[in-house]
Amino acid sequence: GANAGSCTQWSTLTTSGTAGGTVTLTGGVLRGTGHVGNITNNGGIVRPGTSPGTMTVDGTFTQGTGGTLEIDVAGTTPATGFDVLSVGDAANLDGTLHVVQGAGFAPQNSDVFKFMTSASRSGTFATLTGDAIGDGRSYHLDYPAGPDFGAQLVVQPPPPPQNTGKP
């Protein structure tokens, strides 16, 4: 594997083995199922797995305001039904979480998708996109306060109908 790398605009870096050191994204895409030492995503897209799958960050995952983490959700099983980013150390969150809903998959209202685990977490994703499920339901972000920290998507049922009739 490589010792370190960077990803700039319009390039894709696929990891299936080990990329030690720090991978810094200022554009482009980092995807795959391998191990990465550290990730600093300032303006690129991180896509764990191979739709879906698991990417392991042995150290720290840091996402700035311009970065996007893209998570495929096509089932309820971690790594085979939905993407997982497994972070060995701290997850420092900002930027965008983009959800890619699998064709033909309809989550239940009780479903929880723990797409990120980490030893600790600071910050939250500033923006959630691709969150509409249909039928008035949507994904919402939740940040567990204890191990394995990270972040998860929960299905939010539609709001109750408004009673506009008179008593």
CSV table of C-alpha atoms in Angstrom, one decimal:
chain,number,residue,atom,x,y,z
A,1,GLY,CA,0.0,0.0,0.0
A,2,ALA,CA,0.9,3.6,-0.3
A,3,ASN,CA,2.3,5.6,2.6
A,4,ALA,CA,0.1,8.7,2.1
A,5,GLY,CA,-1.9,10.3,-0.7
A,6,SER,CA,-3.9,13.3,-1.7
A,7,CYS,CA,-6.9,13.5,-4.0
A,8,THR,CA,-7.5,16.6,-6.0
A,9,GLN,CA,-10.4,17.7,-8.3
A,10,TRP,CA,-11.7,15.1,-10.7
A,11,SER,CA,-9.6,12.2,-9.4
A,12,THR,CA,-10.7,9.0,-7.7
A,13,LEU,CA,-8.6,7.1,-5.3
A,14,THR,CA,-9.8,3.5,-4.6
A,15,THR,CA,-8.4,1.7,-1.6
A,16,SER,CA,-8.8,-2.1,-1.2
A,17,GLY,CA,-5.6,-2.6,0.8
A,18,THR,CA,-3.9,-0.2,3.1
A,19,ALA,CA,-3.1,3.4,2.6
A,20,GLY,CA,-1.0,4.5,5.6
A,21,GLY,CA,-0.3,8.0,6.6
A,22,THR,CA,-2.9,10.7,5.9
A,23,VAL,CA,-5.0,11.0,2.8
A,24,THR,CA,-6.1,14.6,2.3
A,25,LEU,CA,-9.0,15.4,-0.1
A,26,THR,CA,-9.4,18.9,-1.6
A,27,GLY,CA,-11.5,17.4,-4.3
A,28,GLY,CA,-12.1,14.1,-6.0
A,29,VAL,CA,-13.3,10.9,-4.4
A,30,LEU,CA,-11.9,8.4,-1.9
A,31,ARG,CA,-13.7,5.1,-2.0
A,32,GLY,CA,-13.2,1.4,-1.3
A,33,THR,CA,-13.0,-1.2,1.4
A,34,GLY,CA,-9.5,-0.9,2.6
A,35,HIS,CA,-7.6,0.6,5.5
A,36,VAL,CA,-6.6,4.3,5.6
A,37,GLY,CA,-4.3,5.8,8.2
A,38,ASN,CA,-6.0,9.1,8.6
A,39,ILE,CA,-8.5,11.0,6.4
A,40,THR,CA,-8.7,14.8,6.1
A,41,ASN,CA,-11.6,15.7,3.8
A,42,ASN,CA,-11.7,19.4,3.1
A,43,GLY,CA,-13.4,19.4,-0.3
A,44,GLY,CA,-13.8,15.9,-1.7
A,45,ILE,CA,-16.2,12.9,-1.3
A,46,VAL,CA,-15.5,9.9,0.9
A,47,ARG,CA,-17.5,6.8,-0.2
A,48,PRO,CA,-16.9,3.8,2.1
A,49,GLY,CA,-17.2,0.4,0.6
A,50,THR,CA,-18.1,-0.6,-2.9
A,51,SER,CA,-21.8,0.1,-2.5
A,52,PRO,CA,-22.2,-0.9,0.2
A,53,GLY,CA,-19.2,-1.9,2.3
A,54,THR,CA,-16.8,-0.8,5.1
A,55,MET,CA,-13.8,1.6,5.0
A,56,THR,CA,-11.6,1.5,8.0
A,57,VAL,CA,-9.7,4.6,9.2
A,58,ASP,CA,-7.0,3.4,11.6
A,59,GLY,CA,-6.5,6.9,13.0
A,60,THR,CA,-8.5,10.1,12.7
A,61,PHE,CA,-11.3,11.1,10.3
A,62,THR,CA,-11.6,14.8,9.9
A,63,GLN,CA,-14.2,16.4,7.6
A,64,GLY,CA,-14.2,20.2,7.0
A,65,THR,CA,-17.0,22.4,5.8
A,66,GLY,CA,-16.4,21.6,2.1
A,67,GLY,CA,-16.2,17.8,2.5
A,68,THR,CA,-18.9,15.2,1.9
A,69,LEU,CA,-19.3,11.7,3.3
A,70,GLU,CA,-21.6,9.6,1.1
A,71,ILE,CA,-23.4,6.6,2.6
A,72,ASP,CA,-25.3,4.0,0.6
A,73,VAL,CA,-28.4,2.6,2.3
A,74,ALA,CA,-29.9,-0.4,0.6
A,75,GLY,CA,-30.6,-2.7,3.6
A,76,THR,CA,-30.4,-3.0,7.4
A,77,THR,CA,-27.2,-5.1,7.7
A,78,PRO,CA,-23.9,-3.1,8.4
A,79,ALA,CA,-21.4,-3.3,5.5
A,80,THR,CA,-23.7,-5.4,3.2
A,81,GLY,CA,-26.9,-3.4,3.5
A,82,PHE,CA,-25.4,0.0,4.2
A,83,ASP,CA,-22.0,1.7,4.2
A,84,VAL,CA,-19.9,1.8,7.4
A,85,LEU,CA,-17.0,4.1,8.1
A,86,SER,CA,-15.1,2.6,11.0
A,87,VAL,CA,-12.8,5.2,12.7
A,88,GLY,CA,-10.2,3.9,15.2
A,89,ASP,CA,-9.6,7.2,16.8
A,90,ALA,CA,-11.5,10.5,16.7
A,91,ALA,CA,-14.1,11.6,14.2
A,92,ASN,CA,-14.2,15.4,13.8
A,93,LEU,CA,-17.3,16.2,11.8
A,94,ASP,CA,-18.5,19.0,9.7
A,95,GLY,CA,-19.6,19.4,6.1
A,96,THR,CA,-22.2,17.2,4.4
A,97,LEU,CA,-23.6,13.8,4.9
A,98,HIS,CA,-25.2,12.6,1.6
A,99,VAL,CA,-27.5,9.5,1.7
A,100,VAL,CA,-27.9,7.4,-1.4
A,101,GLN,CA,-31.1,5.4,-1.0
A,102,GLY,CA,-31.0,2.0,-2.6
A,103,ALA,CA,-33.5,1.3,-5.3
A,104,GLY,CA,-36.4,-0.8,-4.0
A,105,PHE,CA,-35.4,-0.5,-0.4
A,106,ALA,CA,-38.0,0.8,2.0
A,107,PRO,CA,-36.7,1.2,5.6
A,108,GLN,CA,-39.1,0.6,8.5
A,109,ASN,CA,-39.8,3.4,11.0
A,110,SER,CA,-37.8,1.6,13.7
A,111,ASP,CA,-34.6,1.1,11.5
A,112,VAL,CA,-31.3,2.6,12.7
A,113,PHE,CA,-28.3,2.7,10.4
A,114,LYS,CA,-25.1,3.1,12.4
A,115,PHE,CA,-22.9,4.2,9.5
A,116,MET,CA,-20.0,5.5,11.6
A,117,THR,CA,-18.2,4.2,14.7
A,118,SER,CA,-15.3,6.0,16.4
A,119,ALA,CA,-13.4,6.1,19.6
A,120,SER,CA,-14.6,9.7,20.2
A,121,ARG,CA,-16.4,12.4,18.2
A,122,SER,CA,-16.5,16.2,18.0
A,123,GLY,CA,-18.8,18.3,15.9
A,124,THR,CA,-21.7,17.2,13.7
A,125,PHE,CA,-22.5,17.2,10.0
A,126,ALA,CA,-23.6,20.7,9.0
A,127,THR,CA,-25.9,19.5,6.2
A,128,LEU,CA,-27.8,16.3,5.5
A,129,THR,CA,-28.8,15.7,1.8
A,130,GLY,CA,-30.6,12.8,0.2
A,131,ASP,CA,-32.6,12.3,3.4
A,132,ALA,CA,-36.1,12.0,1.9
A,133,ILE,CA,-37.4,8.4,1.9
A,134,GLY,CA,-40.9,9.0,0.6
A,135,ASP,CA,-44.3,8.8,2.1
A,136,GLY,CA,-43.4,11.9,4.2
A,137,ARG,CA,-40.6,10.0,5.9
A,138,SER,CA,-37.0,11.0,6.1
A,139,TYR,CA,-33.6,10.1,7.6
A,140,HIS,CA,-32.4,12.1,10.6
A,141,LEU,CA,-29.0,12.2,12.1
A,142,ASP,CA,-28.3,11.0,15.6
A,143,TYR,CA,-25.0,11.1,17.5
A,144,PRO,CA,-24.6,8.4,20.2
A,145,ALA,CA,-23.2,9.9,23.4
A,146,GLY,CA,-21.2,6.8,24.3
A,147,PRO,CA,-19.1,4.1,22.7
A,148,ASP,CA,-19.0,3.5,19.7
A,149,PHE,CA,-19.8,7.2,19.3
A,150,GLY,CA,-19.8,8.0,15.6
A,151,ALA,CA,-23.1,8.8,14.0
A,152,GLN,CA,-26.3,7.0,12.8
A,153,LEU,CA,-29.3,7.6,10.6
A,154,VAL,CA,-32.7,7.0,12.1
A,155,VAL,CA,-36.0,6.9,10.2
A,156,GLN,CA,-38.3,9.8,11.1
A,157,PRO,CA,-42.0,8.9,10.5
A,158,PRO,CA,-44.2,11.5,8.8
A,159,PRO,CA,-45.7,14.2,11.0
A,160,PRO,CA,-49.2,13.5,12.2
A,161,PRO,CA,-52.0,15.0,10.1
A,162,GLN,CA,-53.2,18.4,11.2
A,163,ASN,CA,-56.7,18.4,12.6
A,164,THR,CA,-58.3,21.3,10.8
A,165,GLY,CA,-61.9,20.4,11.7
A,166,LYS,CA,-63.8,22.2,14.3
A,167,PRO,CA,-64.8,20.4,17.6
